[in-house]
Short mmCIF file of C-alpha atoms in Angstrom, two decimals:
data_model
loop_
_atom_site.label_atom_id
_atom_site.label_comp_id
_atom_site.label_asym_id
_atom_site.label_seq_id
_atom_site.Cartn_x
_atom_site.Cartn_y
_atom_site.Cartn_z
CA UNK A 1 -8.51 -2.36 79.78
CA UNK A 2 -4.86 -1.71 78.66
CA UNK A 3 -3.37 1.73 78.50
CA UNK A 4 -4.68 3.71 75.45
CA UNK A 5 -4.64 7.20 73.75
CA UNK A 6 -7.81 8.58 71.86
CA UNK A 7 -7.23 8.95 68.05
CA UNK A 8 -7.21 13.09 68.73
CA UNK A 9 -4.62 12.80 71.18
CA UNK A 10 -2.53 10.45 69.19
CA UNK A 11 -2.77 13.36 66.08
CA UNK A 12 -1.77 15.76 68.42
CA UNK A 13 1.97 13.44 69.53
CA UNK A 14 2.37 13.77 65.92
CA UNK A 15 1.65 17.43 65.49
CA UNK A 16 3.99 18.12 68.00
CA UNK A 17 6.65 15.55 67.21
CA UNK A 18 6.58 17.47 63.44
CA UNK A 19 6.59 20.66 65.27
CA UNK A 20 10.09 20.00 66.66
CA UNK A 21 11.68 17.79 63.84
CA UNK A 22 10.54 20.61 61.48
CA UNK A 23 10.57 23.84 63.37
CA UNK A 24 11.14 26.38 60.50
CA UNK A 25 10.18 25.97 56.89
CA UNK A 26 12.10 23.74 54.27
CA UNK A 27 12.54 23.71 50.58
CA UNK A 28 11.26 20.95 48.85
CA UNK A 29 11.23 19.62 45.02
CA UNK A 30 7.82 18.15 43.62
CA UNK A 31 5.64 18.18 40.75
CA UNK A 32 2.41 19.44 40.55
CA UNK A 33 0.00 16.78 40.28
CA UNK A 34 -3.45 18.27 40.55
CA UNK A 35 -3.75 22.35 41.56
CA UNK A 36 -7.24 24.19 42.21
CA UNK A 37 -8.10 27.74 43.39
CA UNK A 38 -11.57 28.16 45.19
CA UNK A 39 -13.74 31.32 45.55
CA UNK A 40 -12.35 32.45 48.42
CA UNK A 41 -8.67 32.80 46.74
CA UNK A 42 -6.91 29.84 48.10
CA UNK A 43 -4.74 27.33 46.23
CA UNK A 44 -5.10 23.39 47.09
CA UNK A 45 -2.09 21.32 45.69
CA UNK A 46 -0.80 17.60 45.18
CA UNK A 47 2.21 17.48 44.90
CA UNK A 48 3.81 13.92 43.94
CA UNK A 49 7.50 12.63 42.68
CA UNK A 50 7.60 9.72 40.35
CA UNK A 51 10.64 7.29 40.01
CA UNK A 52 13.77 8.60 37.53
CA UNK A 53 12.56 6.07 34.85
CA UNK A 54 9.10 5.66 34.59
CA UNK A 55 6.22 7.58 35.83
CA UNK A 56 5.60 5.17 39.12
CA UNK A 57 4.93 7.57 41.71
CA UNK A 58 6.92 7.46 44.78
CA UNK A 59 5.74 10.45 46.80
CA UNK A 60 2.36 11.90 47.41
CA UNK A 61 1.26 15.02 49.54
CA UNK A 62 -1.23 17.76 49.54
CA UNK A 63 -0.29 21.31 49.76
CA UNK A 64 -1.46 24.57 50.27
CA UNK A 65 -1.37 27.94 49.46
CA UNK A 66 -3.63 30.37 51.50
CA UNK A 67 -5.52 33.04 49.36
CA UNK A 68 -2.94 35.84 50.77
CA UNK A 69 0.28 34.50 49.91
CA UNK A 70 -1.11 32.79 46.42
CA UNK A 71 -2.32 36.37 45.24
CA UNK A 72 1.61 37.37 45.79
CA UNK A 73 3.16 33.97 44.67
CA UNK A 74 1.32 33.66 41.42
CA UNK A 75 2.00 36.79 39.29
CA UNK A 76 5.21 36.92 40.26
CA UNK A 77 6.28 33.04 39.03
CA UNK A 78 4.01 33.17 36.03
CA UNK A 79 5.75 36.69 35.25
CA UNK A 80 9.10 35.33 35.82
CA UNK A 81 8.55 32.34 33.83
CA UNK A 82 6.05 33.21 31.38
CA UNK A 83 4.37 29.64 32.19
CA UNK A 84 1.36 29.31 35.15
CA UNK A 85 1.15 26.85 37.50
CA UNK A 86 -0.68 24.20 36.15
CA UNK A 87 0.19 20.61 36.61
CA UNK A 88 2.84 18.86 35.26
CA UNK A 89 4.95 21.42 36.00
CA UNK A 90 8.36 20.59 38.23
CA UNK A 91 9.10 23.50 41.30
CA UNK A 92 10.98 24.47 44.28
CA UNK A 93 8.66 25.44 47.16
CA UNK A 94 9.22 26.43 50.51
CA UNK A 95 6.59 25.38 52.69
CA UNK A 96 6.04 24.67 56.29
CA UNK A 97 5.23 20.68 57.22
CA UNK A 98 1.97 20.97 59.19
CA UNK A 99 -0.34 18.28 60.88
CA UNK A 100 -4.27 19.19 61.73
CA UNK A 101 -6.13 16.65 64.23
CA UNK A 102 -9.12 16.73 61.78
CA UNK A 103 -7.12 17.26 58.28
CA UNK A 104 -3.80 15.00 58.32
CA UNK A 105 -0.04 15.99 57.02
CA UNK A 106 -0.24 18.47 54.39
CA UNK A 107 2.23 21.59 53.47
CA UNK A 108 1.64 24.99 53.65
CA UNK A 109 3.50 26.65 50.75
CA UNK A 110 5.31 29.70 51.77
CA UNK A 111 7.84 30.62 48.41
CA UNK A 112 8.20 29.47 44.83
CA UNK A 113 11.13 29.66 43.56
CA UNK A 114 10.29 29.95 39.70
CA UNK A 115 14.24 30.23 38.56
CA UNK A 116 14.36 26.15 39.25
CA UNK A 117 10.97 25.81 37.02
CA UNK A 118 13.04 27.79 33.97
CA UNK A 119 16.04 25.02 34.60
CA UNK A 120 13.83 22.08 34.72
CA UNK A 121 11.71 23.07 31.29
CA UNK A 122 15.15 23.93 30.01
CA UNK A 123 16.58 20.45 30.85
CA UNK A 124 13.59 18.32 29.77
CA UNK A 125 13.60 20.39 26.35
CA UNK A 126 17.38 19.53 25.92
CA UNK A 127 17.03 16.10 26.81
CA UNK A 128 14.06 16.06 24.57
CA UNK A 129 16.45 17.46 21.64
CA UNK A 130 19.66 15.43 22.70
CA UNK A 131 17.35 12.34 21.94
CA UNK A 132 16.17 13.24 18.71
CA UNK A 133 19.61 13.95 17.42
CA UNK A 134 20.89 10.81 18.79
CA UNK A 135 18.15 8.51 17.39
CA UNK A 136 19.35 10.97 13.39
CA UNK A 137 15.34 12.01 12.98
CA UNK A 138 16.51 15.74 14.06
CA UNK A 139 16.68 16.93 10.00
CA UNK A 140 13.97 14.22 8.71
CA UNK A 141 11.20 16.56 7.70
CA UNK A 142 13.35 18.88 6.59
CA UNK A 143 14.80 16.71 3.87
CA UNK A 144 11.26 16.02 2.50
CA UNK A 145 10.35 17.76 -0.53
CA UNK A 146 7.37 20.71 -0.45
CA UNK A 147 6.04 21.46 -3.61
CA UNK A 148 6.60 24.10 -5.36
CA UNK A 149 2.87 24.99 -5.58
CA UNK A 150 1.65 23.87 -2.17
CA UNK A 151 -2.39 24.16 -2.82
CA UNK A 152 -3.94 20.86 -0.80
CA UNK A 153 -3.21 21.71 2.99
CA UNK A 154 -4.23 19.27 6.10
CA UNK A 155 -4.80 21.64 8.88
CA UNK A 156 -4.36 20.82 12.09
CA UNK A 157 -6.23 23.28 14.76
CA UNK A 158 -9.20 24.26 16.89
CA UNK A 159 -11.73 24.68 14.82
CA UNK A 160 -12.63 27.58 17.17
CA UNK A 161 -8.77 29.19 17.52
CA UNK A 162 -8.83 32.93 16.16
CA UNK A 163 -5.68 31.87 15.09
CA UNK A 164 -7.28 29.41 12.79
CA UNK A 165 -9.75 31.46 11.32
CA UNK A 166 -7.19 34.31 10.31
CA UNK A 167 -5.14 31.57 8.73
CA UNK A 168 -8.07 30.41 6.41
CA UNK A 169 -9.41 34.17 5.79
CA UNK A 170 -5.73 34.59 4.53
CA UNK A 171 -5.59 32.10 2.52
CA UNK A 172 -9.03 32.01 0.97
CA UNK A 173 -8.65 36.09 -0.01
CA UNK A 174 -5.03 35.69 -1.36
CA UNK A 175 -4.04 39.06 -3.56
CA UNK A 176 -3.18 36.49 -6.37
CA UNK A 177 -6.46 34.91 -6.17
CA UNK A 178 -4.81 31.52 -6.09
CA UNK A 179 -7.44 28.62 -5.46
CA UNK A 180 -5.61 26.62 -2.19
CA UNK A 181 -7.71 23.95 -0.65
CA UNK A 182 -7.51 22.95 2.42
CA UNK A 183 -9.05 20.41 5.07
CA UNK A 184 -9.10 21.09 9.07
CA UNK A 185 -8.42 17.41 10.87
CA UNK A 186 -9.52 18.89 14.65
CA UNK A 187 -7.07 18.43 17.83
CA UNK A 188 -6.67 19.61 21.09
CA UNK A 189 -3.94 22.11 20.93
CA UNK A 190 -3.26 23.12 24.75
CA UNK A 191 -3.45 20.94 28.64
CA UNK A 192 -2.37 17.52 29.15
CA UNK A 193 -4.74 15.79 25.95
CA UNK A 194 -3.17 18.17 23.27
CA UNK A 195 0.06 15.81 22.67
CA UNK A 196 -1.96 12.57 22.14
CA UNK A 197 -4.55 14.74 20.48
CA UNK A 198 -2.49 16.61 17.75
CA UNK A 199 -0.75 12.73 17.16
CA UNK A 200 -3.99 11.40 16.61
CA UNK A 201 -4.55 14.07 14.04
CA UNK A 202 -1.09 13.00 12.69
CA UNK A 203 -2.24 9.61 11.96
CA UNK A 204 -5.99 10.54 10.50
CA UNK A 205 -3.87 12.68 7.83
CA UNK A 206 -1.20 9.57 7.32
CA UNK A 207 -4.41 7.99 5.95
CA UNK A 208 -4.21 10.30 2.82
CA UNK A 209 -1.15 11.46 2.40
CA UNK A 210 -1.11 11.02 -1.64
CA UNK A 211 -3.30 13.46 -1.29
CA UNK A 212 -2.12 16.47 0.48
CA UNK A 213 1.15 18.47 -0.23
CA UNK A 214 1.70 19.82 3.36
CA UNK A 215 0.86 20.04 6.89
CA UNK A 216 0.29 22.86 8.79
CA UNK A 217 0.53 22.97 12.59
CA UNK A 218 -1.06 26.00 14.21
CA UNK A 219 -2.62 27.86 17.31
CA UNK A 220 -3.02 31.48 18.04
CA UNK A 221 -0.42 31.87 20.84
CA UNK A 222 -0.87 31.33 24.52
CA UNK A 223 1.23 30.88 27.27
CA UNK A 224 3.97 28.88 27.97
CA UNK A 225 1.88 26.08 29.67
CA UNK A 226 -0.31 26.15 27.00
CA UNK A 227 2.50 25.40 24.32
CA UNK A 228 4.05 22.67 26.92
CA UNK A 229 2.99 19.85 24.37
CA UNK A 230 5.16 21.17 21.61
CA UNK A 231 8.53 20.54 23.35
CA UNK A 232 7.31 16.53 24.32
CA UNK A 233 9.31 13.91 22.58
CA UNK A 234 6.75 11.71 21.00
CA UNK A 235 4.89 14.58 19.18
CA UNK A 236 8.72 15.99 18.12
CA UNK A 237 9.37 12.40 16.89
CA UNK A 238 5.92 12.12 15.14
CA UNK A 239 6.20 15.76 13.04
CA UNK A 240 10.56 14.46 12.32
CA UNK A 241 9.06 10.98 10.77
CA UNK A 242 6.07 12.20 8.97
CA UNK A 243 6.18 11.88 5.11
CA UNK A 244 4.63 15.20 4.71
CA UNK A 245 6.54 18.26 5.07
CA UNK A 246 5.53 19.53 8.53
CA UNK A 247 4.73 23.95 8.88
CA UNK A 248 4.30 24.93 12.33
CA UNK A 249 3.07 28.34 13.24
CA UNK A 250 2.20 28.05 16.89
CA UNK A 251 2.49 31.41 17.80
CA UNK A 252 4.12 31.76 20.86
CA UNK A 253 6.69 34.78 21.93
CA UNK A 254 9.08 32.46 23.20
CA UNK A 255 12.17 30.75 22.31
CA UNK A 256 11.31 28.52 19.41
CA UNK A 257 9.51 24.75 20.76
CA UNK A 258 11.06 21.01 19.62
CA UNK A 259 8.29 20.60 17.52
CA UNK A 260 9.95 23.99 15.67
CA UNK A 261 13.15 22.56 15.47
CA UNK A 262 11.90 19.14 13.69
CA UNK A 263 9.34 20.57 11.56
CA UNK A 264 10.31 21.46 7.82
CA UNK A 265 9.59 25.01 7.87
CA UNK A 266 8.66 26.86 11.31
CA UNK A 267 6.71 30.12 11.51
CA UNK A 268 5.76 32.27 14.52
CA UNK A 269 2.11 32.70 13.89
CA UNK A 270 -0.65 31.28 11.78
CA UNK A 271 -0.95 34.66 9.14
CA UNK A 272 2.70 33.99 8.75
CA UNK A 273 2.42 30.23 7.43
CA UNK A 274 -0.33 31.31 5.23
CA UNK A 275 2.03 34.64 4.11
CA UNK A 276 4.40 31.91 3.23
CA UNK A 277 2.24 29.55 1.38
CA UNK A 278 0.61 32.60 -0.88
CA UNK A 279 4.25 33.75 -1.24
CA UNK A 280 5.39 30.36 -1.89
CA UNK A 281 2.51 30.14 -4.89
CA UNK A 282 3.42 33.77 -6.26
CA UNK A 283 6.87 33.45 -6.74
CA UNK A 284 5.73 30.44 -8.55
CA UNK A 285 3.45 31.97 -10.59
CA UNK A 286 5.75 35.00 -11.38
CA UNK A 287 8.24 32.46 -12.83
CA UNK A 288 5.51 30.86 -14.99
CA UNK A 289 4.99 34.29 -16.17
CA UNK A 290 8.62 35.04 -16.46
CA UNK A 291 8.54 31.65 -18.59
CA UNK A 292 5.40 33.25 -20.42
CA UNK A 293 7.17 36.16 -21.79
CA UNK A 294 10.45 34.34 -22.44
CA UNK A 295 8.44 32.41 -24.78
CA UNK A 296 6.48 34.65 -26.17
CA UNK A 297 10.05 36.86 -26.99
CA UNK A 298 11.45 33.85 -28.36
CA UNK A 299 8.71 33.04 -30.24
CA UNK A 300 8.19 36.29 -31.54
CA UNK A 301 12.12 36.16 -32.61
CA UNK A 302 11.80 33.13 -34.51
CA UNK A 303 8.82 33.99 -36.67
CA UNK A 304 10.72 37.52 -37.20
CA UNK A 305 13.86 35.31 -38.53
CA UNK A 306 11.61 33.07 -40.36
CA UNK A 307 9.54 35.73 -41.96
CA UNK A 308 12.73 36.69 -43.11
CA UNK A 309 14.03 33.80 -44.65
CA UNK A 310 10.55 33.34 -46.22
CA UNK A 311 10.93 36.71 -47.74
CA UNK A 312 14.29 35.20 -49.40
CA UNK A 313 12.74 31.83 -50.18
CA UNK A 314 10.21 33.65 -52.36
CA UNK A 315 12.81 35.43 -54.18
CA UNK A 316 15.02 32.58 -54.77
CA UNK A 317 11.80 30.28 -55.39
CA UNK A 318 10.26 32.55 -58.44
CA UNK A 319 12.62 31.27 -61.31
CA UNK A 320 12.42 28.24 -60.01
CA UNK A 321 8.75 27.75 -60.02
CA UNK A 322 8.33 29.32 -63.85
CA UNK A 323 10.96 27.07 -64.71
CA UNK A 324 9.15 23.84 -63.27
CA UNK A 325 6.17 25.00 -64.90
CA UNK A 326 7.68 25.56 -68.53
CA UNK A 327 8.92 21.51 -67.36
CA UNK A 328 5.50 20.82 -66.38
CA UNK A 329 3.57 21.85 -69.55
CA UNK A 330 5.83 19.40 -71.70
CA UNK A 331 4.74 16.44 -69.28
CA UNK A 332 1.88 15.79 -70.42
CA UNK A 333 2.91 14.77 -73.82
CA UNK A 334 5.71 12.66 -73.04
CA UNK A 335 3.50 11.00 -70.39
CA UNK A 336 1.29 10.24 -73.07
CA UNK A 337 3.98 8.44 -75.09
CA UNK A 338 5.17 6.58 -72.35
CA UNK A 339 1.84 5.25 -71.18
CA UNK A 340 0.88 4.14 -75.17
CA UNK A 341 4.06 2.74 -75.32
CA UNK A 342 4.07 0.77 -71.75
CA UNK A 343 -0.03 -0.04 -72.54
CA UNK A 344 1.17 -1.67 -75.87
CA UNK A 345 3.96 -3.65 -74.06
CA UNK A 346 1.96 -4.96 -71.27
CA UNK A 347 -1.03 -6.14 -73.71
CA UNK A 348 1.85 -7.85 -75.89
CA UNK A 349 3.10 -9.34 -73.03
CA UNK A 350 0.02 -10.87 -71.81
CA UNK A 351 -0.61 -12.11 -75.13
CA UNK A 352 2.59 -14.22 -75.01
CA UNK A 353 1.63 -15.34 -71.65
CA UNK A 354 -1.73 -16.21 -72.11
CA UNK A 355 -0.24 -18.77 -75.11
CA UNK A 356 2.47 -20.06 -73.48
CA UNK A 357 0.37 -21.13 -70.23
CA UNK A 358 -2.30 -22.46 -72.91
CA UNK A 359 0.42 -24.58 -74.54
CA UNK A 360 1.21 -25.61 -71.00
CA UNK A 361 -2.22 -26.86 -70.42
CA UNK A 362 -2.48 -28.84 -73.29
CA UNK A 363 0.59 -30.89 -72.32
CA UNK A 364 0.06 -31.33 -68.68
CA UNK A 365 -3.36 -32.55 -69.28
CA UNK A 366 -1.86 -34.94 -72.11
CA UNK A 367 0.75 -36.07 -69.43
CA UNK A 368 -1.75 -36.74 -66.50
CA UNK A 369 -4.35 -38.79 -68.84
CA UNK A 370 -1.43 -41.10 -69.48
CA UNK A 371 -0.58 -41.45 -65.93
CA UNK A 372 -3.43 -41.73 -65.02
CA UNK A 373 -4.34 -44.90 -67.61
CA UNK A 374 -1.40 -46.41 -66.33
CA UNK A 375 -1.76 -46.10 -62.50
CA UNK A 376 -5.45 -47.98 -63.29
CA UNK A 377 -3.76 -51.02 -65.25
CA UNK A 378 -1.19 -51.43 -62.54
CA UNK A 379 -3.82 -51.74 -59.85
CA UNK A 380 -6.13 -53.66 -61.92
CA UNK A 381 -2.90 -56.23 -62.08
CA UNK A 382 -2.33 -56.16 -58.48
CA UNK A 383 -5.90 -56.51 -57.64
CA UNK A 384 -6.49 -59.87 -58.84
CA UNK A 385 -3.11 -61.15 -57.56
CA UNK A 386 -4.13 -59.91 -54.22
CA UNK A 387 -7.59 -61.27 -54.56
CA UNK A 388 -6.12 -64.61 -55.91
CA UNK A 389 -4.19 -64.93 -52.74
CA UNK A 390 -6.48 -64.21 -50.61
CA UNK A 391 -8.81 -66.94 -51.89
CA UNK A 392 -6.23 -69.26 -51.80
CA UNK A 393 -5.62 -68.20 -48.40
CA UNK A 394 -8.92 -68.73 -47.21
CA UNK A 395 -9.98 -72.35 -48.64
CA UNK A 396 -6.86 -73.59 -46.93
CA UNK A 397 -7.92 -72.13 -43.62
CA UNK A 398 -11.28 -73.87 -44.43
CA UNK A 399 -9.66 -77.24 -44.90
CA UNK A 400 -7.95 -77.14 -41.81
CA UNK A 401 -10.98 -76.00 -39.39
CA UNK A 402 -12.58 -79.30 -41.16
CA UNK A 403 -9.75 -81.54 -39.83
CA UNK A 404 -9.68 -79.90 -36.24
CA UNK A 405 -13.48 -80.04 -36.19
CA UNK A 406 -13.10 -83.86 -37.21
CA UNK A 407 -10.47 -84.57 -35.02
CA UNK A 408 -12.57 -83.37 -32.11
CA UNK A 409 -16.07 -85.38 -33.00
CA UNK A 410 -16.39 -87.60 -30.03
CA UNK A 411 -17.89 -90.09 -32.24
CA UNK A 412 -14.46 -90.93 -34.09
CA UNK A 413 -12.56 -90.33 -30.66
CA UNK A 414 -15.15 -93.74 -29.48
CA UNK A 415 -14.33 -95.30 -32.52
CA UNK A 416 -10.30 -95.37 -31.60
CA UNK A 417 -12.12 -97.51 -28.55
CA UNK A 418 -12.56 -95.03 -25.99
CA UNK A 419 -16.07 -94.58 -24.17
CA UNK A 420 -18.42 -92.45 -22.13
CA UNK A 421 -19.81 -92.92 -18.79
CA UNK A 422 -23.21 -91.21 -17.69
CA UNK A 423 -24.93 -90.95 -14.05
CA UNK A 424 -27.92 -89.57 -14.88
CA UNK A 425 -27.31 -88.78 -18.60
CA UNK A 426 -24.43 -86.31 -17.39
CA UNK A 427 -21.04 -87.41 -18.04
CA UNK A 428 -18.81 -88.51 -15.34
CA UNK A 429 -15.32 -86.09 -14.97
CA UNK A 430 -14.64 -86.95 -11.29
CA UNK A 431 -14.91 -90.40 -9.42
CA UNK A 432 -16.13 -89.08 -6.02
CA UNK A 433 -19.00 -88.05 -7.62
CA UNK A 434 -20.28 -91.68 -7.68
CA UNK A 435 -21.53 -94.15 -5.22
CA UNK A 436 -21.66 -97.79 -4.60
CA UNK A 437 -24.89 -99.49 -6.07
CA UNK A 438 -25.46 -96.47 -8.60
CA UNK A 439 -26.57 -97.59 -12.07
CA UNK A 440 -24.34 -95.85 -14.62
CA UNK A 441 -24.20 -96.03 -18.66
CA UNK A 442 -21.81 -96.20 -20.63
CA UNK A 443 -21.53 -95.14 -24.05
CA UNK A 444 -19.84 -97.36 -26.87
CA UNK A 445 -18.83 -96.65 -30.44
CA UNK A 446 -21.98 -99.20 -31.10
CA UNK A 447 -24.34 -99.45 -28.57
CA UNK A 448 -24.38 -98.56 -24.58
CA UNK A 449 -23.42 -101.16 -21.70
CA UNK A 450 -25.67 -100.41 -18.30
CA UNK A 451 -23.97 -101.32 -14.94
CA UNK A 452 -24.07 -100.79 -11.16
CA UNK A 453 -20.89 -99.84 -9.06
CA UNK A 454 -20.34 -102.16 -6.78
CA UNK A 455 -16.34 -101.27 -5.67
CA UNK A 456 -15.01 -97.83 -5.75
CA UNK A 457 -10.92 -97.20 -6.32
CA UNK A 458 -9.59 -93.72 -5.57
#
């Protein structure tokens, strides 16, 4: 049997060959793949590093940090850095490198350092920004219009957020008493689902976007882990491109997120959009009313001005109107003349008509009976010329059908001494058809001549 070590004492070469490569603790850059805290206070990590481009994963190890140091380690980053350890997350540990017989390599976290976390959500949010304003979408919602009178609003939300329901109590009990509808389209809004979750949302709304004349964005604060999904590029890039003017009011304490900076008009909490909206609505309304009494003072000045001028139309109009009546009273009378006169003139002229189109008649019917008597002689002429002919024409067509038909009786073509053979009282066109000894018949002009072939000639 060849030399051999048991799997224990193998584990334990390796514990000790860690022990002196890594004798004191070492600080080590990961990101926080998965993180759990049990009952009795401790902290199991796994911690992983993925390739520059791409999220391939390169490095994998498990972690720990033991229920003493975590209740330290904790409050401290997450008060530092207003963001808790959650996955996702980048950090700088220091941890010890460990091997257990029974439990493998794992790390046994002894320091966070949460400054590096601040840098690293710093960076990705400027790269994050640096990419929008390279690819121009930066100022893209902003340059959409928003109405005036914003009063159909796509929500986006839990539909369990306090933030959410002060919003909509804000809205519905406006001081104006404006009427603002609005729809809730659901969506995760915190944790690793709320990016592709508030997108999705995004694209339900896209789907009627004739009929809404914003969207608003909102949540009812939370920490900074919680608001992590409103500094990722594709929901920034989503809320820049969308062809609805974009109002966030996320509510964090925080600097401003991306999804701030692209949106059309950012808020800090959900009472403020709606503050904005009614606000938005009022000022409208107060110019309509401004409008209102502009009109109404106008209005007011031109029937003064016009009452006024009436007042010197009726003044002016008095002699004029006694003096078209005086006219109007002698109308009648003349009207009277004219219309005997005119009557008299008409029936005189339709008496001259009426005699001249009877003299008229008289003449054209003359006229046409002598046409017409003359038109009938002519054709009775021409009739019996044509008919003449045409006799004429026939009887010679008649003699000549009786020479053709004469010409072709095959009794005078046997009188110019031709003659007609028979084989069986059919005539003979073609010599093959007849045989040697045959009896044939031939006809004469007189008479018929019977004989038998007895030599055939082709």
């Amino acid at each position: 049997m060849p030399e051999h070590l048991s799997l224990f004492q193998l584990n334990q070469q390796i514990k000790g060959e860690l022990a002196n490569s890594f004798p004191e603790a070492v600080w080590v850059v990961a990101e926080i793949s998965e993180i759990r805290t049990v009952r009795s206070g401790h902290c199991y990590l796994e911690l992983i590093e993925k390739e520059e481009q791409g999220d391939t994963i390169k490095a994998k190890i498990r972690a720990t940090i033991w229920a003493f140091t975590f209740r330290m380690l904790k409050p401290y980053f997450e008060t530092t850095t207003k963001q808790e350890l959650v996955s996702g997350i980048k950090v700088l540990i220091k941890a010890s490198v460990e091997f257990q017989e029974q439990y493998g390599l794992s790390l046994n976290i002894k320091d966070i350092d949460p400054s590096f976390t601040l840098g690293d959500i710093a960076r990705k949010r400027l790269e994050v920004i640096r990419q929008l304003e390279e690819e121009g979408v930066m100022n893209m919602n902003k340059e959409v219009n928003l109405t005036a009178v914003p009063q159909k609003l796509a929500i986006i939300s839990s539909p369990t957020a306090a933030g959410y329901e002060d919003f909509v109590n804000q809205l519905e009990n406006n001081p104006g008493g404006f009427k603002i509808y609005h729809k809730l389209f659901e969506a995760i809004m915190q944790g690793n689902e709320a990016e592709q979750s508030i997108i999705d949302a995004l694209e339900r709304i896209y789907e009627y976007e004739d009929i809404f004349d914003a969207v608003i964005i909102i949540r009812g604060g939370g920490s900074s882990s919680d608001l992590m999904c409103f500094d990722t590029y594709w929901l920034a890039v989503n809320i820049a491109q969308f062809p609805l003017p974009v109002l966030t009011g996320i509510g964090h304490e925080r600097d401003e997120s991306v999804c701030d900076l692209v949106a059309h008009t950012k808020l800090k909490t959900p009472t403020a959009v709606a503050e904005y909206i009614i606000d938005r609505i009022d000022h409208f309304n107060a110019y309509l009313q401004d409008l209102q009494a502009q009109v109404i003072d106008e209005s007011q000045q031109i029937l003064k001005n016009k009452s006024h001028r009436l007042e010197l139309a009726i003044n002016t109009l008095q002699p004029l109107v006694n003096s078209i009546i005086t006219r109007k009273r002698r109308q009648p009378q003349e009207a009277a003349h004219r219309l005997n006169f005119a009557v008299k003139s008409y029936f005189d002229q339709q008496q001259s008509f009426i005699s001249h189109v009877k003299e008229s008649i008289h003449y054209l019917t003359k006229k046409q009976v002598r046409s017409g008597l003359q038109l009938c002689r002519f054709q009775q002429t021409q009739l019996k010329l044509e008919l003449g002919a045409y006799i004429k024409n026939k009887y010679q067509q008649l003699e000549l059908a009786e020479k053709t038909s004469n010409l072709s009786d095959p009794s005078n073509i046997l009188k110019r001494g031709y003659s007609i053979s028979y084989q069986n009282d059919q005539p003979i066109k073609d010599i093959k058809s007849v045989k040697v000894g045959e009896t044939l018949t031939t006809q004469l002009h007189k008479g018929y001549l019977i004989s038998r072939v007895e030599k055939i000639n082709d």
